[in-house]
Amino acid sequence: MNFTADEIRAALKNGELCAYYQPQYDAVTSLMKSAEALVRWIKPDGTVISPFFFIPTAEESDLIMEIDWYVTECVCKTLEKQNMMPQFPISVNFSRRHIRETNFAEKLSDIIDSYDLPHPLFEVEITESAMVAEQEKILSWINSIRSAGFSVAIDDFGSGLSSLQFVKDVPADVLKLDKSLFSQNCENEKERIVLESIFNFAHRLHMKTVAEGVETKEQLAFLRSCDCNRIQGYLMGKPMPEEEYLSLCQLHRAVEEPLDILQLQSPASAINLLLDVIFRRYPLVIFTNLTRNTFYMMAYQNFTTTSCPSTGIFDELIEHGTNSMHPDDREAFASTFNRQNLIEARKSGKQEIRLVTRQLGDDGIYRRIETTDYFVDSNYTNDIIAITLCDNLPDD
Ligand code: C2E
Ligand code: CA
Ligand code: CA
């Protein structure tokens, strides 16, 4: 079933082409986040023709560019209908022929502006294989699109020959991982290693990731563990006509965003959890600015003694600590944690200072404690900072 360019052109003119939408879901919350527009040819008798049967012919000439711009208009009309509900971003496929189209970004802006739509709602997809040739042109093409406020996705990543080396230089927002990468339910060890590296690579370059062609729960489970951002595939939803897609948008509008799960993903929240673990592990954690001779307790619970001041002058803290040590350990404690000695140790390249001493507990019994000062660098100051972790050691 192959069509001539003239037949396709006629179908375009007769309004027989339209956009179907395939939803993309958040990998963690399973909430719909966005969609991809995929062209379909609906024959007058209702038969739906897949792009597989007419895109390759259209790609042989500039006809493909007309189709892509037509789909862009369809997407604008759909986004316009979402005006009263959350407007989910939609991505559109653009043939590599557009790379040589002068003023592509201006043309796109004019269309989107004529519908009064925010630019970030629109994403341009360009296939990985287009990256192989004309690298200079690609870079300036992508830059111009992003400068106009649109997002850019590299499509079919992993299906072709483009090197990681080049993709690292492409200023794209989104990396779409081709379905061929998840062929064996992600059960194969080597396949998993490759995928994990790709996700790691994308995230470190601050690119969002979309896994395409996800068909099984096993694939989904693995992708979640890789920190994949969005999922697109038959498991979650097939490409569907506009009307059906709009109902889905309505449905997802009603779903409350489980903010706690989303916040859990952020590095800031992860750091708080890490702190919880450290506070659970160490009964006493002290923040000290050695240069300024100040300290405060970050955590202080279930320690041998509860008499330490919670904030104040570091020299006084050490004096207080020294007096609470076993007489035989006092000298070692005082000289090890003497502020000048700590500063000298830091300057001579020491990363940490550790000492075990016996400290008098509130119950009048000496117990062994381990005190470790870790020197840390702050982006905000050149002052010498130490984090102290104190631990109760088991009795001899
Ligand atoms: P694509 O951009 O890689 O789009 C994804 C294709 O994967 C779509 O095929 C989609 O239906 C299919 N797919 C999605 N989930 C699954 C899954 O779980 N399993 C499997 N086996 N397939 C899945 P579709 O709609 O037939 O489109 C085929 C290709 O035609 C697209 O591949 C794209 O390269 C091209 N195309 C579609 N619409 C346009 C357009 O408007 N402009 C241009 N230039 N190309 C288009
Ligand atoms: Ca695509
Ligand atoms: Ca693709």
Short mmCIF file of C-alpha atoms and ligand atoms in Angstrom, two decimals:
data_model
loop_
_atom_site.label_atom_id
_atom_site.label_comp_id
_atom_site.label_asym_id
_atom_site.label_seq_id
_atom_site.Cartn_x
_atom_site.Cartn_y
_atom_site.Cartn_z
CA MET A 1 0.00 0.00 0.00
CA ASN A 2 2.16 2.88 -1.22
CA PHE A 3 0.93 6.23 -2.34
CA THR A 4 2.31 8.70 -4.88
CA ALA A 5 3.29 12.21 -3.90
CA ASP A 6 0.33 13.52 -5.90
CA GLU A 7 -2.11 11.33 -3.97
CA ILE A 8 -0.66 12.48 -0.67
CA ARG A 9 -0.72 16.11 -1.77
CA ALA A 10 -4.37 15.74 -2.74
CA ALA A 11 -5.18 14.18 0.64
CA LEU A 12 -3.48 17.10 2.39
CA LYS A 13 -5.46 19.56 0.31
CA ASN A 14 -8.73 17.74 1.03
CA GLY A 15 -8.11 17.86 4.77
CA GLU A 16 -7.77 14.06 5.04
CA LEU A 17 -4.64 14.30 7.20
CA CYS A 18 -4.96 14.89 10.92
CA ALA A 19 -2.98 14.58 14.14
CA TYR A 20 -3.39 11.69 16.56
CA TYR A 21 -2.02 12.13 20.05
CA GLN A 22 -0.06 9.66 22.12
CA PRO A 23 0.10 10.64 25.80
CA GLN A 24 3.34 10.70 27.79
CA TYR A 25 3.24 9.92 31.50
CA ASP A 26 5.38 10.84 34.47
CA ALA A 27 7.39 7.68 35.21
CA VAL A 28 6.91 7.98 38.96
CA THR A 29 3.39 9.33 39.44
CA SER A 30 1.86 7.85 36.25
CA LEU A 31 0.13 11.17 35.65
CA MET A 32 -0.17 12.40 32.08
CA LYS A 33 2.32 15.18 31.45
CA SER A 34 2.47 15.74 27.70
CA ALA A 35 1.79 14.15 24.31
CA GLU A 36 3.29 13.55 20.89
CA ALA A 37 1.40 14.43 17.73
CA LEU A 38 1.53 11.68 15.09
CA VAL A 39 0.05 12.22 11.65
CA ARG A 40 -2.72 9.98 10.29
CA TRP A 41 -4.46 9.87 6.93
CA ILE A 42 -8.18 9.26 7.37
CA LYS A 43 -9.65 8.11 4.05
CA PRO A 44 -13.20 9.26 3.22
CA ASP A 45 -14.38 5.70 3.99
CA GLY A 46 -12.92 6.00 7.50
CA THR A 47 -9.82 3.85 6.92
CA VAL A 48 -6.89 5.10 9.02
CA ILE A 49 -3.58 5.05 7.15
CA SER A 50 -0.39 4.87 9.20
CA PRO A 51 2.40 7.38 8.43
CA PHE A 52 4.54 4.38 7.62
CA PHE A 53 2.76 4.21 4.23
CA PHE A 54 3.10 7.83 3.15
CA ILE A 55 5.80 9.62 5.18
CA PRO A 56 8.73 7.96 3.32
CA THR A 57 7.35 9.15 -0.04
CA ALA A 58 6.62 12.61 1.37
CA GLU A 59 10.20 12.71 2.71
CA GLU A 60 11.52 12.49 -0.85
CA SER A 61 10.41 16.05 -1.53
CA ASP A 62 9.42 19.23 0.26
CA LEU A 63 5.92 17.76 0.61
CA ILE A 64 7.01 16.53 4.04
CA MET A 65 7.55 20.13 5.11
CA GLU A 66 3.99 21.03 4.14
CA ILE A 67 2.73 18.07 6.16
CA ASP A 68 4.75 19.05 9.23
CA TRP A 69 3.46 22.63 9.13
CA TYR A 70 -0.05 21.33 8.67
CA VAL A 71 0.32 19.07 11.74
CA THR A 72 1.68 22.10 13.62
CA GLU A 73 -1.58 23.95 12.88
CA CYS A 74 -3.60 20.90 14.00
CA VAL A 75 -1.68 20.89 17.29
CA CYS A 76 -2.34 24.60 17.83
CA LYS A 77 -6.06 24.00 17.36
CA THR A 78 -5.95 21.16 19.88
CA LEU A 79 -4.00 23.27 22.39
CA GLU A 80 -6.51 26.05 21.88
CA LYS A 81 -9.32 23.67 22.85
CA GLN A 82 -7.45 22.94 26.08
CA ASN A 83 -7.68 26.56 27.01
CA MET A 84 -10.01 25.94 29.92
CA MET A 85 -8.05 22.97 31.27
CA PRO A 86 -4.38 22.37 32.03
CA GLN A 87 -2.58 22.73 28.72
CA PHE A 88 -0.26 19.77 28.37
CA PRO A 89 2.76 20.39 26.10
CA ILE A 90 2.67 18.61 22.73
CA SER A 91 5.63 17.61 20.60
CA VAL A 92 5.62 17.56 16.80
CA ASN A 93 7.90 15.63 14.46
CA PHE A 94 9.89 17.69 12.00
CA SER A 95 11.73 16.18 9.06
CA ARG A 96 15.42 16.92 8.74
CA ARG A 97 14.57 18.95 5.63
CA HIS A 98 13.53 21.79 7.96
CA ILE A 99 17.12 22.21 9.07
CA ARG A 100 17.77 24.06 5.86
CA GLU A 101 14.52 26.02 6.02
CA THR A 102 15.41 29.67 6.51
CA ASN A 103 13.68 31.40 9.41
CA PHE A 104 12.25 28.13 10.77
CA ALA A 105 12.03 29.53 14.32
CA GLU A 106 10.33 32.73 13.13
CA LYS A 107 7.82 30.77 11.10
CA LEU A 108 7.05 28.52 14.05
CA SER A 109 6.71 31.53 16.36
CA ASP A 110 4.32 33.25 13.93
CA ILE A 111 2.03 30.21 13.83
CA ILE A 112 2.02 29.66 17.60
CA ASP A 113 1.53 33.40 18.22
CA SER A 114 -1.40 33.52 15.83
CA TYR A 115 -3.16 31.16 18.27
CA ASP A 116 -1.94 33.12 21.27
CA LEU A 117 -0.28 30.06 22.79
CA PRO A 118 2.70 30.04 25.19
CA HIS A 119 5.82 28.80 23.37
CA PRO A 120 6.86 26.30 26.09
CA LEU A 121 3.74 24.28 25.23
CA PHE A 122 5.32 23.33 21.94
CA GLU A 123 8.18 20.87 21.45
CA VAL A 124 10.10 20.25 18.23
CA GLU A 125 11.23 16.65 17.63
CA ILE A 126 14.13 16.00 15.29
CA THR A 127 15.39 12.51 14.67
CA GLU A 128 18.81 11.43 15.84
CA SER A 129 19.80 10.35 12.33
CA ALA A 130 19.52 13.96 11.16
CA MET A 131 22.39 14.77 13.51
CA VAL A 132 24.96 12.79 11.59
CA ALA A 133 25.31 15.30 8.76
CA GLU A 134 25.61 19.05 8.90
CA GLN A 135 26.46 19.28 12.57
CA GLU A 136 27.17 23.00 12.48
CA LYS A 137 23.81 23.73 10.88
CA ILE A 138 21.96 21.54 13.37
CA LEU A 139 23.46 23.37 16.33
CA SER A 140 22.46 26.83 15.14
CA TRP A 141 19.02 25.53 14.05
CA ILE A 142 18.36 24.09 17.51
CA ASN A 143 19.69 27.19 19.23
CA SER A 144 17.38 29.44 17.25
CA ILE A 145 14.35 27.30 18.16
CA ARG A 146 15.22 27.28 21.85
CA SER A 147 15.95 31.00 21.84
CA ALA A 148 12.38 31.47 20.61
CA GLY A 149 11.21 29.67 23.76
CA PHE A 150 10.36 26.25 22.32
CA SER A 151 11.65 22.99 23.65
CA VAL A 152 13.68 20.63 21.44
CA ALA A 153 13.74 16.83 21.64
CA ILE A 154 16.18 14.42 20.01
CA ASP A 155 14.00 11.59 18.70
CA ASP A 156 14.88 7.90 18.20
CA PHE A 157 18.04 8.14 20.29
CA GLY A 158 19.87 4.82 20.27
CA SER A 159 18.43 3.66 16.95
CA GLY A 160 21.19 4.98 14.75
CA LEU A 161 24.74 5.98 14.57
CA SER A 162 24.92 9.32 16.30
CA SER A 163 27.71 9.41 18.80
CA LEU A 164 27.33 10.38 22.44
CA GLN A 165 30.21 12.68 21.68
CA PHE A 166 28.05 14.74 19.34
CA VAL A 167 24.83 14.56 21.35
CA LYS A 168 26.68 16.04 24.32
CA ASP A 169 27.18 19.20 22.26
CA VAL A 170 23.56 19.40 21.09
CA PRO A 171 21.69 21.86 23.28
CA ALA A 172 18.46 19.82 23.33
CA ASP A 173 16.00 19.77 26.24
CA VAL A 174 14.76 16.22 25.84
CA LEU A 175 16.29 12.90 24.83
CA LYS A 176 13.77 10.36 23.49
CA LEU A 177 15.10 6.84 23.87
CA ASP A 178 14.18 4.57 21.01
CA LYS A 179 12.15 1.45 21.71
CA SER A 180 14.86 -0.77 20.24
CA LEU A 181 16.84 -0.09 23.43
CA PHE A 182 14.29 -1.95 25.60
CA SER A 183 13.90 -5.02 23.44
CA GLN A 184 14.30 -7.78 26.01
CA ASN A 185 12.18 -6.48 28.87
CA CYS A 186 15.37 -4.92 30.19
CA GLU A 187 16.32 -8.32 31.60
CA ASN A 188 19.64 -8.53 29.84
CA GLU A 189 22.48 -7.34 32.07
CA LYS A 190 24.42 -5.64 29.27
CA GLU A 191 21.31 -3.91 28.00
CA ARG A 192 20.63 -2.57 31.49
CA ILE A 193 24.17 -1.26 31.81
CA VAL A 194 23.87 0.60 28.50
CA LEU A 195 20.50 2.07 29.50
CA GLU A 196 21.66 3.14 32.94
CA SER A 197 24.62 4.91 31.36
CA ILE A 198 22.39 6.70 28.87
CA PHE A 199 20.06 7.97 31.61
CA ASN A 200 23.01 9.04 33.70
CA PHE A 201 24.53 10.81 30.72
CA ALA A 202 21.26 12.61 29.87
CA HIS A 203 20.60 13.75 33.40
CA ARG A 204 24.10 15.03 33.90
CA LEU A 205 23.64 17.10 30.74
CA HIS A 206 20.32 18.33 32.21
CA MET A 207 18.22 16.69 29.51
CA LYS A 208 14.81 15.25 30.33
CA THR A 209 14.34 11.66 29.20
CA VAL A 210 11.38 10.04 27.46
CA ALA A 211 11.29 6.28 26.94
CA GLU A 212 9.37 5.39 23.77
CA GLY A 213 7.58 2.18 22.90
CA VAL A 214 7.15 0.93 26.48
CA GLU A 215 4.94 -2.14 26.21
CA THR A 216 5.47 -4.16 29.40
CA LYS A 217 5.32 -3.66 33.15
CA GLU A 218 8.84 -5.06 33.46
CA GLN A 219 10.18 -2.34 31.17
CA LEU A 220 8.30 0.29 33.16
CA ALA A 221 9.67 -0.98 36.49
CA PHE A 222 13.21 -0.88 35.20
CA LEU A 223 12.80 2.57 33.66
CA ARG A 224 11.50 3.90 36.96
CA SER A 225 14.60 2.63 38.69
CA CYS A 226 16.71 4.49 36.13
CA ASP A 227 15.09 7.84 36.96
CA CYS A 228 13.51 8.07 33.52
CA ASN A 229 11.28 11.17 33.43
CA ARG A 230 8.49 10.30 30.99
CA ILE A 231 7.02 7.13 29.55
CA GLN A 232 5.34 6.80 26.14
CA GLY A 233 4.07 3.49 24.84
CA TYR A 234 1.21 1.10 24.28
CA LEU A 235 1.35 0.02 27.95
CA MET A 236 0.11 3.46 29.00
CA GLY A 237 -1.74 4.65 25.89
CA LYS A 238 -1.82 4.32 22.11
CA PRO A 239 -1.97 7.27 19.69
CA MET A 240 -5.62 8.43 19.71
CA PRO A 241 -7.88 10.88 17.87
CA GLU A 242 -8.09 14.44 19.15
CA GLU A 243 -11.50 14.02 20.78
CA GLU A 244 -10.35 11.04 22.83
CA TYR A 245 -7.16 12.85 23.79
CA LEU A 246 -9.10 15.89 24.99
CA SER A 247 -11.26 13.69 27.23
CA LEU A 248 -8.10 12.20 28.68
CA CYS A 249 -6.81 15.71 29.41
CA GLN A 250 -10.09 16.45 31.23
CA LEU A 251 -9.68 13.30 33.28
CA HIS A 252 -6.13 14.14 34.29
CA ARG A 253 -7.15 17.61 35.23
CA ALA A 254 -9.23 16.09 38.02
CA VAL A 255 -6.27 14.19 39.47
CA GLU A 256 -4.59 15.92 42.36
CA GLU A 257 -0.87 16.14 41.89
CA PRO A 258 0.73 14.01 44.63
CA LEU A 259 3.22 16.71 45.47
CA ASP A 260 5.02 14.65 48.09
CA ILE A 261 6.11 12.09 45.50
CA LEU A 262 7.30 14.77 43.12
CA GLN A 263 9.17 16.57 45.85
CA LEU A 264 10.79 13.33 46.82
CA GLN A 265 12.54 13.35 43.47
CA SER A 266 14.29 16.66 43.98
CA PRO A 267 17.93 16.72 45.08
CA ALA A 268 17.06 19.14 47.89
CA SER A 269 14.56 16.71 49.34
CA ALA A 270 16.95 13.79 48.93
CA ILE A 271 19.55 15.75 50.89
CA ASN A 272 17.06 16.22 53.73
CA LEU A 273 16.51 12.49 53.82
CA LEU A 274 20.25 11.91 53.84
CA LEU A 275 20.50 14.29 56.81
CA ASP A 276 17.84 12.28 58.64
CA VAL A 277 19.99 9.19 58.20
CA ILE A 278 23.11 10.96 59.45
CA PHE A 279 21.24 12.33 62.47
CA ARG A 280 19.93 8.86 63.22
CA ARG A 281 23.43 7.42 62.99
CA TYR A 282 25.25 10.12 64.99
CA PRO A 283 23.82 11.42 68.27
CA LEU A 284 25.82 14.65 68.06
CA VAL A 285 26.55 16.63 64.88
CA ILE A 286 28.24 20.02 65.13
CA PHE A 287 28.75 22.70 62.51
CA THR A 288 31.82 24.84 63.16
CA ASN A 289 33.28 27.88 61.46
CA LEU A 290 36.86 27.61 62.69
CA THR A 291 37.89 30.92 61.20
CA ARG A 292 35.13 32.75 63.07
CA ASN A 293 35.33 30.62 66.22
CA THR A 294 31.60 29.82 66.16
CA PHE A 295 29.61 26.58 66.25
CA TYR A 296 26.11 25.23 66.49
CA MET A 297 24.65 21.79 67.11
CA MET A 298 22.92 20.39 64.03
CA ALA A 299 21.76 17.33 65.96
CA TYR A 300 22.04 16.43 69.63
CA GLN A 301 20.20 13.45 71.05
CA ASN A 302 20.98 10.31 73.07
CA PHE A 303 24.56 11.44 73.62
CA THR A 304 26.44 10.50 76.80
CA THR A 305 26.07 14.00 78.15
CA THR A 306 23.34 16.58 77.57
CA SER A 307 25.17 19.53 79.12
CA CYS A 308 26.84 20.94 75.97
CA PRO A 309 25.70 24.41 74.92
CA SER A 310 23.84 24.26 71.58
CA THR A 311 25.54 27.27 70.04
CA GLY A 312 28.30 29.75 70.90
CA ILE A 313 32.07 30.13 70.81
CA PHE A 314 34.02 27.11 69.62
CA ASP A 315 36.98 27.62 71.98
CA GLU A 316 34.54 27.51 74.91
CA LEU A 317 32.92 24.35 73.58
CA ILE A 318 36.30 22.62 73.50
CA GLU A 319 37.06 23.86 77.01
CA HIS A 320 33.69 22.53 78.18
CA GLY A 321 34.31 19.23 76.38
CA THR A 322 37.84 18.90 77.80
CA ASN A 323 36.52 19.25 81.37
CA SER A 324 34.00 16.46 80.78
CA MET A 325 36.72 14.01 79.62
CA HIS A 326 38.53 11.43 81.72
CA PRO A 327 41.59 13.17 83.33
CA ASP A 328 43.94 10.95 81.29
CA ASP A 329 42.31 12.00 78.00
CA ARG A 330 42.02 15.73 78.63
CA GLU A 331 45.35 16.77 77.17
CA ALA A 332 44.83 14.77 73.98
CA PHE A 333 41.31 16.15 73.52
CA ALA A 334 42.33 19.75 74.17
CA SER A 335 45.29 19.72 71.80
CA THR A 336 43.60 17.69 69.04
CA PHE A 337 40.58 20.00 68.88
CA ASN A 338 42.42 23.20 69.64
CA ARG A 339 41.20 25.62 67.01
CA GLN A 340 44.64 26.75 65.84
CA ASN A 341 45.77 23.13 65.57
CA LEU A 342 42.70 22.27 63.50
CA ILE A 343 43.31 25.22 61.17
CA GLU A 344 46.95 24.15 60.75
CA ALA A 345 45.85 20.58 60.06
CA ARG A 346 43.44 21.80 57.38
CA LYS A 347 46.10 23.98 55.78
CA SER A 348 48.52 21.08 55.67
CA GLY A 349 45.96 19.12 53.64
CA LYS A 350 44.27 16.97 56.31
CA GLN A 351 40.71 15.94 55.38
CA GLU A 352 39.60 14.77 58.80
CA ILE A 353 40.74 14.50 62.43
CA ARG A 354 39.56 11.65 64.66
CA LEU A 355 40.03 10.90 68.38
CA VAL A 356 38.60 8.38 70.84
CA THR A 357 38.24 9.58 74.46
CA ARG A 358 36.29 8.72 77.60
CA GLN A 359 33.63 11.23 78.54
CA LEU A 360 31.71 11.53 81.78
CA GLY A 361 28.04 10.85 81.16
CA ASP A 362 25.11 12.47 82.92
CA ASP A 363 24.88 9.27 84.98
CA GLY A 364 28.42 9.72 86.36
CA ILE A 365 29.92 6.91 84.26
CA TYR A 366 32.79 7.41 81.79
CA ARG A 367 31.96 6.14 78.32
CA ARG A 368 34.06 5.94 75.19
CA ILE A 369 33.18 8.38 72.45
CA GLU A 370 34.65 8.94 69.02
CA THR A 371 34.89 12.50 67.74
CA THR A 372 35.63 13.13 64.05
CA ASP A 373 36.03 16.54 62.48
CA TYR A 374 35.52 16.59 58.72
CA PHE A 375 36.83 19.65 56.90
CA VAL A 376 34.45 20.81 54.19
CA ASP A 377 34.60 23.48 51.49
CA SER A 378 31.78 25.94 51.07
CA ASN A 379 30.96 27.77 47.84
CA TYR A 380 29.96 30.79 49.88
CA THR A 381 33.05 31.49 51.95
CA ASN A 382 36.77 30.88 52.21
CA ASP A 383 36.39 30.37 55.98
CA ILE A 384 37.54 27.02 57.30
CA ILE A 385 34.48 24.93 58.10
CA ALA A 386 34.31 21.61 59.96
CA ILE A 387 31.46 19.20 60.52
CA THR A 388 31.90 17.15 63.67
CA LEU A 389 30.32 13.72 64.01
CA CYS A 390 30.37 12.31 67.54
CA ASP A 391 29.58 8.70 68.22
CA ASN A 392 28.96 6.70 71.40
CA LEU A 393 31.23 3.65 71.26
CA PRO A 394 30.26 0.29 72.82
CA ASP A 395 31.67 -0.41 76.27
CA ASP A 396 34.95 -2.35 76.40
P1 C2E B 1 8.21 8.25 15.90
O1 C2E B 1 8.35 9.73 15.89
O2 C2E B 1 9.34 7.47 16.46
O3 C2E B 1 6.87 7.95 16.67
C1 C2E B 1 6.70 6.88 17.52
C2 C2E B 1 6.06 5.73 16.80
O4 C2E B 1 6.07 4.63 17.69
C3 C2E B 1 4.63 6.01 16.43
O5 C2E B 1 4.35 5.34 15.22
C4 C2E B 1 3.88 5.33 17.59
O6 C2E B 1 2.58 4.94 17.25
C5 C2E B 1 4.77 4.14 17.81
N1 C2E B 1 4.61 3.60 19.15
C6 C2E B 1 4.32 4.26 20.28
N2 C2E B 1 4.27 3.44 21.35
C7 C2E B 1 4.59 2.22 20.89
C8 C2E B 1 4.71 0.93 21.52
O7 C2E B 1 4.53 0.75 22.73
N3 C2E B 1 5.05 -0.12 20.72
C9 C2E B 1 5.25 0.03 19.38
N4 C2E B 1 5.59 -1.05 18.68
N5 C2E B 1 5.14 1.24 18.76
C10 C2E B 1 4.80 2.31 19.50
P2 C2E B 1 3.55 6.03 14.04
O8 C2E B 1 2.47 6.89 14.59
O9 C2E B 1 3.20 4.95 13.09
O10 C2E B 1 4.62 6.96 13.41
C11 C2E B 1 5.72 6.43 12.74
C12 C2E B 1 6.72 7.46 12.41
O11 C2E B 1 6.24 8.36 11.40
C13 C2E B 1 7.07 8.35 13.60
O12 C2E B 1 7.97 7.70 14.42
C14 C2E B 1 7.66 9.55 12.88
O13 C2E B 1 9.00 9.30 12.55
C15 C2E B 1 6.85 9.61 11.61
N6 C2E B 1 5.83 10.67 11.75
C16 C2E B 1 4.61 10.57 12.33
N7 C2E B 1 3.97 11.76 12.27
C17 C2E B 1 4.82 12.62 11.64
C18 C2E B 1 4.75 14.02 11.27
O14 C2E B 1 3.78 14.74 11.54
N8 C2E B 1 5.83 14.53 10.64
C19 C2E B 1 6.95 13.79 10.35
N9 C2E B 1 7.96 14.38 9.73
N10 C2E B 1 7.05 12.49 10.68
C20 C2E B 1 5.99 11.91 11.32
CA CA B 2 8.75 11.26 17.28
CA CA B 3 10.75 8.04 18.09
#
